[in-house]
Coordinates of C-alpha atoms and ligand atoms in Angstrom, one line a residue:
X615 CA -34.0 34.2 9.9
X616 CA -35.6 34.7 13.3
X617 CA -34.0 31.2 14.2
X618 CA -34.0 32.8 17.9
X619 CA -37.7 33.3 18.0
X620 CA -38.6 30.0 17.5
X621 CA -40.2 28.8 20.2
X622 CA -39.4 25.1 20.8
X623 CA -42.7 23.5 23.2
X624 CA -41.4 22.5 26.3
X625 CA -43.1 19.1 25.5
X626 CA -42.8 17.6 21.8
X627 CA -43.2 14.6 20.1
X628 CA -41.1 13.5 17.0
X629 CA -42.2 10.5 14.9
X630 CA -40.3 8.9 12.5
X631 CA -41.7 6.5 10.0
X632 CA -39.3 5.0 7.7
X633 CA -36.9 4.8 11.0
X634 CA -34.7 2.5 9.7
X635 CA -34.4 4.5 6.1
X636 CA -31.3 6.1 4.2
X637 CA -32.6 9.7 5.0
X638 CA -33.0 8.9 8.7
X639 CA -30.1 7.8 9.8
X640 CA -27.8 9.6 6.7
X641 CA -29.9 13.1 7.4
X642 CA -32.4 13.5 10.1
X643 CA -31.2 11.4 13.4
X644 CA -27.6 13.5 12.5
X645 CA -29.3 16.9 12.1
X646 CA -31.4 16.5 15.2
X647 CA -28.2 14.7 17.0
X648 CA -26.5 18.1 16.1
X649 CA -29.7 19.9 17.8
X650 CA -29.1 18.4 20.3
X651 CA -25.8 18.5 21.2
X652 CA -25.6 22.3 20.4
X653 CA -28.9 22.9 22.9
X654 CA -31.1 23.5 20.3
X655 CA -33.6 21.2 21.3
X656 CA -34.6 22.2 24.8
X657 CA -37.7 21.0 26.6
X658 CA -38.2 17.2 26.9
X659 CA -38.7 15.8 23.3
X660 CA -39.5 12.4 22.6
X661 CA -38.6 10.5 19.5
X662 CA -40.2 7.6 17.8
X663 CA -38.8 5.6 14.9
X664 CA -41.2 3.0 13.4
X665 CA -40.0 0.7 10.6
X666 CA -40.7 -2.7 9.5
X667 CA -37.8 -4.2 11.4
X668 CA -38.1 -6.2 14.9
X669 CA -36.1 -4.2 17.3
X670 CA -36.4 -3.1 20.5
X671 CA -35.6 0.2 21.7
X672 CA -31.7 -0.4 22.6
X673 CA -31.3 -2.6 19.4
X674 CA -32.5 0.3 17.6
X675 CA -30.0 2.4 19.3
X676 CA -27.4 0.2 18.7
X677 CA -27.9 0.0 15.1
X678 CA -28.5 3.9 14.5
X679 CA -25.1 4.4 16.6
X680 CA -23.6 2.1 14.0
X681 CA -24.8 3.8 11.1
X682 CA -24.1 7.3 12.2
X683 CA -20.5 6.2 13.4
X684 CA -19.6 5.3 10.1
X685 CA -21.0 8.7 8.1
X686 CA -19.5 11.9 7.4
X687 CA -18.9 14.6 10.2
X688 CA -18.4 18.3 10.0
X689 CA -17.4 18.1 13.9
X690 CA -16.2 14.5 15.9
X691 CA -18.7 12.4 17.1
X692 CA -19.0 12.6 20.5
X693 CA -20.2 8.9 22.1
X694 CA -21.4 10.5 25.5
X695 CA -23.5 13.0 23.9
X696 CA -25.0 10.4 21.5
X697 CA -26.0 8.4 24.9
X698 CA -27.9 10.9 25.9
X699 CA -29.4 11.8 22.5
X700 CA -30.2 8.4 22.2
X701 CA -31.8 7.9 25.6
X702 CA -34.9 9.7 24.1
X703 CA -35.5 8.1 21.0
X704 CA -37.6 4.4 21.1
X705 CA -38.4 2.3 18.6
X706 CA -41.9 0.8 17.0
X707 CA -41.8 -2.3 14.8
X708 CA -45.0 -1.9 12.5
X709 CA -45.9 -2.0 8.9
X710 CA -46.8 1.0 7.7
X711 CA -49.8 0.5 5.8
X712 CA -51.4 -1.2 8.6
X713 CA -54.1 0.6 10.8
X714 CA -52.7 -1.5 13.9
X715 CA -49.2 0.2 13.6
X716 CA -50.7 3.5 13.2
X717 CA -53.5 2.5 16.3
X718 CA -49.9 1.8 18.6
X719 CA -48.6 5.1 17.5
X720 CA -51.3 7.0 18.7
X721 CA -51.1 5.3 22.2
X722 CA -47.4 6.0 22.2
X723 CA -48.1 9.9 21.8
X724 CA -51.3 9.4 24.2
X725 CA -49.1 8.4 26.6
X726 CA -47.2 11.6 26.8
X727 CA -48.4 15.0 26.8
X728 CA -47.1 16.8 24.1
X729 CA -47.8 19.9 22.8
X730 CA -46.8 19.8 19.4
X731 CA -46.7 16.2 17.1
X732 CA -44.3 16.1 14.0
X733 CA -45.1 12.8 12.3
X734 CA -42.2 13.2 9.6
X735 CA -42.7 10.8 6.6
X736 CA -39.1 10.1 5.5
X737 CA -40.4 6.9 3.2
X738 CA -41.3 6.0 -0.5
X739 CA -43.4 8.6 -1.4
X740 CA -45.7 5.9 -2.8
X741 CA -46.5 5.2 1.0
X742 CA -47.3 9.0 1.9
X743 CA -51.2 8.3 0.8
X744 CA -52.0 5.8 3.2
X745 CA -49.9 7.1 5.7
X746 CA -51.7 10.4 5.9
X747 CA -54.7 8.7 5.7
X748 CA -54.0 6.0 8.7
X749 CA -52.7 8.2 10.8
X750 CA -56.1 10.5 10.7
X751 CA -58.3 7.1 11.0
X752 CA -56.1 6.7 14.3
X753 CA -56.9 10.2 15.5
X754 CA -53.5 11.8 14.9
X755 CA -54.5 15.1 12.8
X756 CA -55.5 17.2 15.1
X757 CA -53.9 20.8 15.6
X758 CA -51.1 19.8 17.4
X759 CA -50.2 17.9 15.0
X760 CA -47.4 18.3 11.6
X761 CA -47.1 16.0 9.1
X762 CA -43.7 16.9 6.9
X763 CA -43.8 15.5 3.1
X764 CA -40.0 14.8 2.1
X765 CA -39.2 14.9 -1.5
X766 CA -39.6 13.4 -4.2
X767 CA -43.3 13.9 -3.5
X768 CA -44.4 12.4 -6.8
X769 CA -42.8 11.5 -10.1
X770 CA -44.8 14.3 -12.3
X771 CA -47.4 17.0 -12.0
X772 CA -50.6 14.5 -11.5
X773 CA -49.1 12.6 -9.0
X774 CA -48.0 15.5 -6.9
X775 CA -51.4 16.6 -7.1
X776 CA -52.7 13.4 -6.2
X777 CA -50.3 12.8 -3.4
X778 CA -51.2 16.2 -1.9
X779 CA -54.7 16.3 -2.4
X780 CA -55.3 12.9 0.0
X781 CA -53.4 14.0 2.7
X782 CA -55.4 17.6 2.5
X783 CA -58.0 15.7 2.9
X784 CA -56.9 14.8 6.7
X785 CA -54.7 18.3 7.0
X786 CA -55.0 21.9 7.0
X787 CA -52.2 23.9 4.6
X788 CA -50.9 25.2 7.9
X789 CA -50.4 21.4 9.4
X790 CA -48.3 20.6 6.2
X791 CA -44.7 21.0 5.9
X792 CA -43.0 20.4 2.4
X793 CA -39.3 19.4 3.0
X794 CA -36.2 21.3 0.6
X795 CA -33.4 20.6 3.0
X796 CA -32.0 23.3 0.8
X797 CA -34.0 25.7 2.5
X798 CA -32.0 25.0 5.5
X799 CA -29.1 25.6 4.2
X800 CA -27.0 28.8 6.2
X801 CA -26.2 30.3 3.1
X802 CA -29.5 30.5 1.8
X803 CA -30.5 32.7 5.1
X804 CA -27.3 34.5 4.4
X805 CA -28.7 34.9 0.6
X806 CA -31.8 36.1 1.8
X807 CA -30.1 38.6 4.5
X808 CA -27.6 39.6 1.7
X809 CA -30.5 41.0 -0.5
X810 CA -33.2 42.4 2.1
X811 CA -31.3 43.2 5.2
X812 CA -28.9 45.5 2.7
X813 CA -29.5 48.5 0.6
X814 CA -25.9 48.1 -1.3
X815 CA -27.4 45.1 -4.1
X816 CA -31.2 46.1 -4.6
X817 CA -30.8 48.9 -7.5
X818 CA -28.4 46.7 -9.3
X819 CA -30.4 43.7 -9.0
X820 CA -32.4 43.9 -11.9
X821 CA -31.6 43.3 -16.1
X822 CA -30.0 46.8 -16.2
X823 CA -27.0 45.8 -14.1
X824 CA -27.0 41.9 -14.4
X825 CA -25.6 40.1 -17.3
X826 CA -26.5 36.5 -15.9
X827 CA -27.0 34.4 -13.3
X828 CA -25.8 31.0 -12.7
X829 CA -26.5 28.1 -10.2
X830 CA -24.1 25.4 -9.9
X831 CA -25.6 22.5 -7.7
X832 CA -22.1 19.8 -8.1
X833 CA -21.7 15.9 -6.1
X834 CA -18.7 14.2 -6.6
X835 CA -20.0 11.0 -5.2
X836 CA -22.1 9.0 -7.5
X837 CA -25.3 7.2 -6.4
X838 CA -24.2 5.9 -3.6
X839 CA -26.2 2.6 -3.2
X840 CA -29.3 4.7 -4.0
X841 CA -29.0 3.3 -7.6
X842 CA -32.8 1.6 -7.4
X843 CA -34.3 5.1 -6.1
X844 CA -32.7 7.6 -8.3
X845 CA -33.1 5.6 -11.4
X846 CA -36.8 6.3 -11.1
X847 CA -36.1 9.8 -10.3
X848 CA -33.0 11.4 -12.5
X849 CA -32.0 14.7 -11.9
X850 CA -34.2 16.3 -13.1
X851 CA -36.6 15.5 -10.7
X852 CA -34.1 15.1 -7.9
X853 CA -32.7 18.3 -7.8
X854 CA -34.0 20.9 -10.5
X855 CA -37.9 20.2 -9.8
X856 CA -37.1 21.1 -6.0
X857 CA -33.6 22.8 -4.8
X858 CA -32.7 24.0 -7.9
X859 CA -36.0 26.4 -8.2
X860 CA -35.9 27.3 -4.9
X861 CA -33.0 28.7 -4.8
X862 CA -33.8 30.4 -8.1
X863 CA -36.5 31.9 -6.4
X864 CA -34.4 33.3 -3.4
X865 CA -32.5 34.7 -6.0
X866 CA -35.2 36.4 -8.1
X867 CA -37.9 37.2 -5.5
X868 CA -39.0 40.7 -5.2
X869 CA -38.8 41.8 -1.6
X870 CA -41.2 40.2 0.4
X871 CA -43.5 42.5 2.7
X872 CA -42.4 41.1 5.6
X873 CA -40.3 37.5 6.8
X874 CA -43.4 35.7 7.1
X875 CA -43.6 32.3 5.9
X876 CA -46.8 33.8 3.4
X877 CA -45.3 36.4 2.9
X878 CA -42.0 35.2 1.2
X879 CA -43.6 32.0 0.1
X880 CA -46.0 34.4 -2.2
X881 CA -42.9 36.0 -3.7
X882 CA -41.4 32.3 -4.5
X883 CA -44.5 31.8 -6.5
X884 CA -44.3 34.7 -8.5
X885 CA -41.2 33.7 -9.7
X886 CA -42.2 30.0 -10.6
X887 CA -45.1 31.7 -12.2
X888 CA -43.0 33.9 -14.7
X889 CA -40.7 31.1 -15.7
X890 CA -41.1 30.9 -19.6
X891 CA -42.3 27.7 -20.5
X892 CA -40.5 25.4 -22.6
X893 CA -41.9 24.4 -26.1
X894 CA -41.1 21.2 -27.2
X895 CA -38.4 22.4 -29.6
X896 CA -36.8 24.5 -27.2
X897 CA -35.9 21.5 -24.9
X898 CA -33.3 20.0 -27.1
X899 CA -31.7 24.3 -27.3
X900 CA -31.8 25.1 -23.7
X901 CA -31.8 21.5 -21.5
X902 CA -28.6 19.3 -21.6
X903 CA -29.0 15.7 -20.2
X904 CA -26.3 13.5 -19.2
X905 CA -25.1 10.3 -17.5
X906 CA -21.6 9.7 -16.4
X907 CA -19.1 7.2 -17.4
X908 CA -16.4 5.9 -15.6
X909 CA -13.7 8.0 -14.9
X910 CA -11.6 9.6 -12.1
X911 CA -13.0 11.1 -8.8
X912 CA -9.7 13.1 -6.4
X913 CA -7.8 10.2 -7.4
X914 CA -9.8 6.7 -7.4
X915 CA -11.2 5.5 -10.3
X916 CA -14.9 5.1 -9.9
X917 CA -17.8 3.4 -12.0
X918 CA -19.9 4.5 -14.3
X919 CA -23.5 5.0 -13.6
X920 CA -24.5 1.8 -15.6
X921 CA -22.4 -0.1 -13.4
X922 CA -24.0 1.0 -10.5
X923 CA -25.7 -1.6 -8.4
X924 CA -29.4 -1.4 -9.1
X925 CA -29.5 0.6 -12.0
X926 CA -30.7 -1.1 -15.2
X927 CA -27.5 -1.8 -17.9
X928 CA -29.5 0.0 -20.4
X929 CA -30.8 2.9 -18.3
X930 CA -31.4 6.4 -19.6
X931 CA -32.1 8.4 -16.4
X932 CA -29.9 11.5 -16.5
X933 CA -27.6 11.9 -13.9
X934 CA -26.9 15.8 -15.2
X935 CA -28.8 18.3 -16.4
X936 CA -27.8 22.0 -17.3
X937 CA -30.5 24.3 -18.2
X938 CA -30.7 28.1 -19.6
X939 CA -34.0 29.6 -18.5
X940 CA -35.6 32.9 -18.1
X941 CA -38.3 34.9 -15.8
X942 CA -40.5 36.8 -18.1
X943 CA -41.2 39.9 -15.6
X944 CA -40.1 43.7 -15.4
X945 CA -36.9 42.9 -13.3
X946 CA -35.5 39.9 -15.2
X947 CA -36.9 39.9 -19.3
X948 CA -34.4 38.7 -20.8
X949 CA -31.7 37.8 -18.7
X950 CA -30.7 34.2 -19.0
X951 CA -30.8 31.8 -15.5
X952 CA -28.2 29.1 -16.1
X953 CA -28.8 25.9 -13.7
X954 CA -27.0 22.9 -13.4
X955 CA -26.9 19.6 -11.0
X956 CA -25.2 16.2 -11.3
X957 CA -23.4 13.5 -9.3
X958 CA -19.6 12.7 -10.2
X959 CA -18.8 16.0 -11.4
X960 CA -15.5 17.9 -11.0
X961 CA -16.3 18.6 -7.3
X962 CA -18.6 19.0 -4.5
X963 CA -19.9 22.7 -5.0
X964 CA -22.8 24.5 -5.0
X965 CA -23.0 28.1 -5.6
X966 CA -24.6 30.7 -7.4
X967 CA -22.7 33.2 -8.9
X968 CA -24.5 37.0 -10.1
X969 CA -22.6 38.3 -13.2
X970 CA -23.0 42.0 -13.1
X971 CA -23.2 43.6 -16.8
X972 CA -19.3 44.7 -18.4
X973 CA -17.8 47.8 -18.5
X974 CA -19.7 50.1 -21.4
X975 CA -16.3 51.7 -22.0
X976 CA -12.7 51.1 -20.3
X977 CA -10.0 53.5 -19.9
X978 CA -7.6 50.9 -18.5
X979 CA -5.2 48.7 -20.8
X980 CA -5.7 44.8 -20.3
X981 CA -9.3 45.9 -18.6
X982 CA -12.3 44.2 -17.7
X983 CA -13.8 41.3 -19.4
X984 CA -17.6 39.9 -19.3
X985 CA -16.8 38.6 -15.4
X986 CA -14.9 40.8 -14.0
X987 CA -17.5 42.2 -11.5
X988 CA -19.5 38.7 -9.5
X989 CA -20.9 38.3 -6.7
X990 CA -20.0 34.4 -6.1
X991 CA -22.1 32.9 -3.2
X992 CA -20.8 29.6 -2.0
X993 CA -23.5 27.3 -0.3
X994 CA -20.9 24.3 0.1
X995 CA -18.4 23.1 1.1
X996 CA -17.5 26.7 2.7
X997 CA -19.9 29.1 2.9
X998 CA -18.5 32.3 1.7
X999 CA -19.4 35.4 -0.2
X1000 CA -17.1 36.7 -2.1
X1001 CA -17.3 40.0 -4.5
X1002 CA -14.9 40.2 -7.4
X1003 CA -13.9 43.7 -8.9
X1004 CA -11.0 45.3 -10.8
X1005 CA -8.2 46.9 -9.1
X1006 CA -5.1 48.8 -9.9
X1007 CA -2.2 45.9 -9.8
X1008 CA -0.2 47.2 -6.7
X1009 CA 2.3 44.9 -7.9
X1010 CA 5.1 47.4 -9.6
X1011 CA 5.5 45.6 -12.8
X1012 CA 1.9 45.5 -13.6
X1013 CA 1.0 48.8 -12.2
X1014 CA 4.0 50.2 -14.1
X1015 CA 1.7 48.9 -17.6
X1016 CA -1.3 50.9 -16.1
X1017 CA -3.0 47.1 -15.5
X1018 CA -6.2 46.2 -13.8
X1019 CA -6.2 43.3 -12.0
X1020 CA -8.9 41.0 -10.8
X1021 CA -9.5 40.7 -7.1
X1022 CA -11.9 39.2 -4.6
X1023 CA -13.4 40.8 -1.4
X1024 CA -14.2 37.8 0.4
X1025 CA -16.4 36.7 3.1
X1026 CA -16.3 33.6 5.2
X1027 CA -18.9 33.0 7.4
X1028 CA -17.7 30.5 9.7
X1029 CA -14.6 32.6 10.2
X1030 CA -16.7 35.2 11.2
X1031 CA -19.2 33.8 13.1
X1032 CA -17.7 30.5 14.2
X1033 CA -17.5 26.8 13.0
X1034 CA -20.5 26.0 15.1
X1035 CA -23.6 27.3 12.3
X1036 CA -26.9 25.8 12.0
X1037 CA -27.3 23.1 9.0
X1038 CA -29.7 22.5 6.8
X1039 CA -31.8 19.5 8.4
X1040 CA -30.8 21.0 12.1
X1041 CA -32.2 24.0 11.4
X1042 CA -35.4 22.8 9.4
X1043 CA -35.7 20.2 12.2
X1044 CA -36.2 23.4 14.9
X1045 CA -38.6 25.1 12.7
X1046 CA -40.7 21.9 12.9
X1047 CA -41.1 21.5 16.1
X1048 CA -41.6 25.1 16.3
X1049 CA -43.7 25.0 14.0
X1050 CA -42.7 27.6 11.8
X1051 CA -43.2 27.1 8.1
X1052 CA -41.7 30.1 6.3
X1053 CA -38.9 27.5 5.2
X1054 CA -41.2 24.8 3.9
X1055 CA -42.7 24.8 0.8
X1056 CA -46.5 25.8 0.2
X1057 CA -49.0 23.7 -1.8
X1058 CA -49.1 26.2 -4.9
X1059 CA -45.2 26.7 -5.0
X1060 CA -44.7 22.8 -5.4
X1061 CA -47.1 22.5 -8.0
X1062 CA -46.5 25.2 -9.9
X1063 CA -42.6 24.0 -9.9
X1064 CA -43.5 20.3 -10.9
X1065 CA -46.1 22.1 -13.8
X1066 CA -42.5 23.8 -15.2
X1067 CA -40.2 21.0 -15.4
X1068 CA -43.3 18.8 -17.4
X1069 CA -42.3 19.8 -20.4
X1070 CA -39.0 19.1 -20.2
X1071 CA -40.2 15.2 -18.2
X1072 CA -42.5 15.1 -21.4
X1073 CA -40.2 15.7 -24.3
X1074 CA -37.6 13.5 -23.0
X1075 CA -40.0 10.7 -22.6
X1076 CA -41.2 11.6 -26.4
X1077 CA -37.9 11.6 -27.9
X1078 CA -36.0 8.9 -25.8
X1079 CA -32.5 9.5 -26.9
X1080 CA -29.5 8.3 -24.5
X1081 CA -27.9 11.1 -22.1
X1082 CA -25.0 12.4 -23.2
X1083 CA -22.0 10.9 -21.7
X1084 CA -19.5 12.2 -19.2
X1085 CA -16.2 11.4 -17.4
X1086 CA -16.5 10.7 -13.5
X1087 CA -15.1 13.5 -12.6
X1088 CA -15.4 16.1 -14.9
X1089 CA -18.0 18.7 -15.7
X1090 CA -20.7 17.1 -17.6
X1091 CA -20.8 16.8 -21.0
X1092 CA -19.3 19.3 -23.6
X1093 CA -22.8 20.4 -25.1
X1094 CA -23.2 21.8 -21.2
X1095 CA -20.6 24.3 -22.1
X1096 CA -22.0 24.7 -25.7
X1097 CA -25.1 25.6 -25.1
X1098 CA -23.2 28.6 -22.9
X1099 CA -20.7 29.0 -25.4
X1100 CA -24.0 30.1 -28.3
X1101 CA -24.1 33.2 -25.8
X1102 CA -20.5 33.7 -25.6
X1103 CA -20.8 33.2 -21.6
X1104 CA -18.9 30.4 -19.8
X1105 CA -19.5 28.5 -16.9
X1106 CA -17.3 29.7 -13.6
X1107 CA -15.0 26.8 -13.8
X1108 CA -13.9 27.8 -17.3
X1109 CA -13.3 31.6 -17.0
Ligands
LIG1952 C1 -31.1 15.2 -2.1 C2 -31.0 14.4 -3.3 O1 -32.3 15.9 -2.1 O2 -30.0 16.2 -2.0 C3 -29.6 13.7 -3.3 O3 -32.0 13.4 -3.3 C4 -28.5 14.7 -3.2 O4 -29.5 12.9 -4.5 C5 -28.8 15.6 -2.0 O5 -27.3 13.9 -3.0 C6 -27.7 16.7 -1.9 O6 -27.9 17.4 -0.8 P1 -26.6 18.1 -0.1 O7 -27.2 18.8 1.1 O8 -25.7 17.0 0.3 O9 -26.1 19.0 -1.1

């Protein structure tokens, strides 16, 4: 949305800390390499990386050209353009808890004359405290200024709060920008268009015309090295707290007033807010856990999470989770929300996929079943639409039986519009320097989505039985499909 009308400064400054971390160089020096190289960042930006690390500037470039070489691509890297790219960023080597780091910041961004700041924390979250609060003491919190909170942003409720509450103390709500790379994410503008820039889904997007909904966040890969972070973290807390919920609530959002970041951001919350809780006893009902074994990803045999390097041998962090919730309002009562994430599953997919209600009566032999009519949105890896309905089978022996036969109207929308769309971090990346928040998350939203998942974080850690296991390369464990199977529904793999 409105990705035109954000206005980039003609003068910006982009700060880094945690420059030498897994998210820099795996998500943010790509997405704004990819800004770059497709013009999106006009004007005459400058970047700063600090980390712990001696470096100079070029050694810093070197290094980062190393690292970003060796990642995954949508389009070829292109050395020449990354020159240039590079050209702009510099490197400062600082701890940083330190004031003295933070004091050598501020005469970096002194030294130029920017109009906007982002001071993007892409580090432990146990370091966004006295970050927030070193930069302030060194004078860099004033309006200009834009200091983005990457996820996790706490382990639980208290800590969120905590977290959030110091660095209000040196930021106004508009100065704060809550990372869900997810946000970014084409097809959740295409979601969003989809629903409010059409008339054709609104009267049937309510509990009289939709039997279910389901969200399918899938990873093939494992950990990937990460072992020591995600053990802390599980899935639960790495994908359901955050991505998971927002995209339910682009999914179940009443029509915001206008595209304004409040505006949508106060339909988000409503959502959140209508989640049912979970009692203690419904946890084991509606929330699966699991943790993968070894087992066989396109081909290779790969470890099981156990054997991952830095996570403990007798580890119980889930590395899957499938949940059945609901939204108790006049739209949704009743309707169950099916969510699922994990790593070394079946494939890398995510996609939400709206189950319209069955036919009340059929006149056709071999007719509809409970999923004939979907609307399957694909978020990755393609990033289609596509609307399945019954058809007469033009094909003569079938049509010759009077058979119905399932077909797909399909939309792809690099097809349509081109290979060259926006991604996730690219776009978020724009909107920071713009300054725009409507795809960030607000104070209230955050909490209220960390207050929903305690239950579940607090039963677990009551009853501490072991995830369930799963084979690499599967679909998480059987009690995933189970706990559909109670409600005679099935997951979209299995219909
Ligand atoms: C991150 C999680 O937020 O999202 C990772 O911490 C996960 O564990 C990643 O792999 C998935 O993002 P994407 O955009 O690759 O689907």
């Amino acid at each position: 949305m409105h990705d035109e009308a954000d206005q980039i400064p003609e003068r910006y400054d982009l700060i880094f800390f945690g420059g030498t971390g897994d998210l820099t160089w795996r998500k943010l020096m790509p997405g704004l390499y990819q800004a770059f190289r497709h013009g999106g960042l006009p004007g005459t930006g400058r970047v700063l990386a600090v980390a712990r690390s001696e470096m100079d500037d070029d050694g810093y470039r070197a290094w980062l050209r190393e690292k970003m070489t060796a990642s995954q691509w949508d389009e070829p890297f292109d050395a020449q353009v990354f020159e240039a790219f590079a050209a702009r960023i510099q490197y400062l080597a600082g701890d940083l808890a330190e004031a003295d780091t933070h004091a050598r910041v501020a005469r970096w961004v002194a030294g130029g004359d920017a109009q906007a700041v982002v001071l993007y924390l892409a580090t432990a979250p146990s370091l966004f405290e006295i970050i927030a609060r070193r930069v302030a003491e060194a004078g860099l919190n004033d309006e200009r200024v834009r200091i983005v909170l990457e996820k996790p942003l706490g382990r639980n409720l208290d800590g969120a709060t905590r977290i959030n509450a110091t660095v209000r103390e040196h930021f106004a709500e508009h100065q704060i920008f809550r990372i869900d790379h997810y946000l970014g994410k084409q097809s959740v503008q295409n979601l969003m268009a989809l629903r409010f820039g059409n008339t054709l889904f609104e009267p049937l997007w309510r509990r009289e015309w939709i039997d279910s909904v389901q969200i399918t966040l899938a990873e093939d890969l494992g950990v990937e090295g990460r072992g020591g972070y995600y053990d802390q973290s599980g899935a639960l807390r790495d994908m359901v707290q955050n991505h998971l919920l927002q995209l339910l609530c682009m999914v179940a959002m009443e029509p915001p007033v206008s595209n304004r970041a409040d505006d949508i951001r106060d339909e988000k919350l409503k959502v959140l807010r209508a989640l049912r809780p979970y009692q203690p006893t419904d946890v084991s009902r509606f929330v699966v856990r699991g943790q993968y074994r070894e087992g066989s990803v396109r081909g290779k045999v790969v470890p099981g999470y156990l054997e991952e390097e830095g996570v403990p041998r007798d580890s119980h962090t889930e590395t899957f989770v499938a949940l059945r919730c609901e939204i108790e309002n006049w739209r949704w009562a009743g309707i169950p929300f099916y969510l699922r994430t994990g790593k070394r599953l079946g494939a890398r997919c995510a996609q939400i996929v709206v189950n319209f209600r069955p036919l009340p009566h059929s006149i056709f032999e071999g007719a509809a079943n409970r999923y004939s009519n979907r609307l399957v949105i694909s978020l990755q890896p393609e990033d289609t639409i596509s609307l399945h309905l019954m058809a007469k089978a033009s094909n003569r022996a079938r049509a010759e039986q009077g058979r119905l036969a399932p077909v797909a109207l399909d939309l792809d929308f690099r097809e349509t519009f081109g290979a060259q769309t926006i991604e996730g971090y690219e776009r978020l990346l724009r909107k920071l320097i713009a300054g725009r928040l409507d795809l960030f998350v607000r104070l209230d939203e955050q909490l209220a989505a960390w207050e929903w998942v305690m239950p579940i974080l607090d039963t677990w850690a009551q009853y501490p039985d072991p995830p369930r296991p799963y084979n690499a390369g599967t679909w998480g464990p059987s009690a995933s499909a189970t706990m559909l199977a109670r409600e005679q529904a099935l997951w979209p793999e299995e219909i």
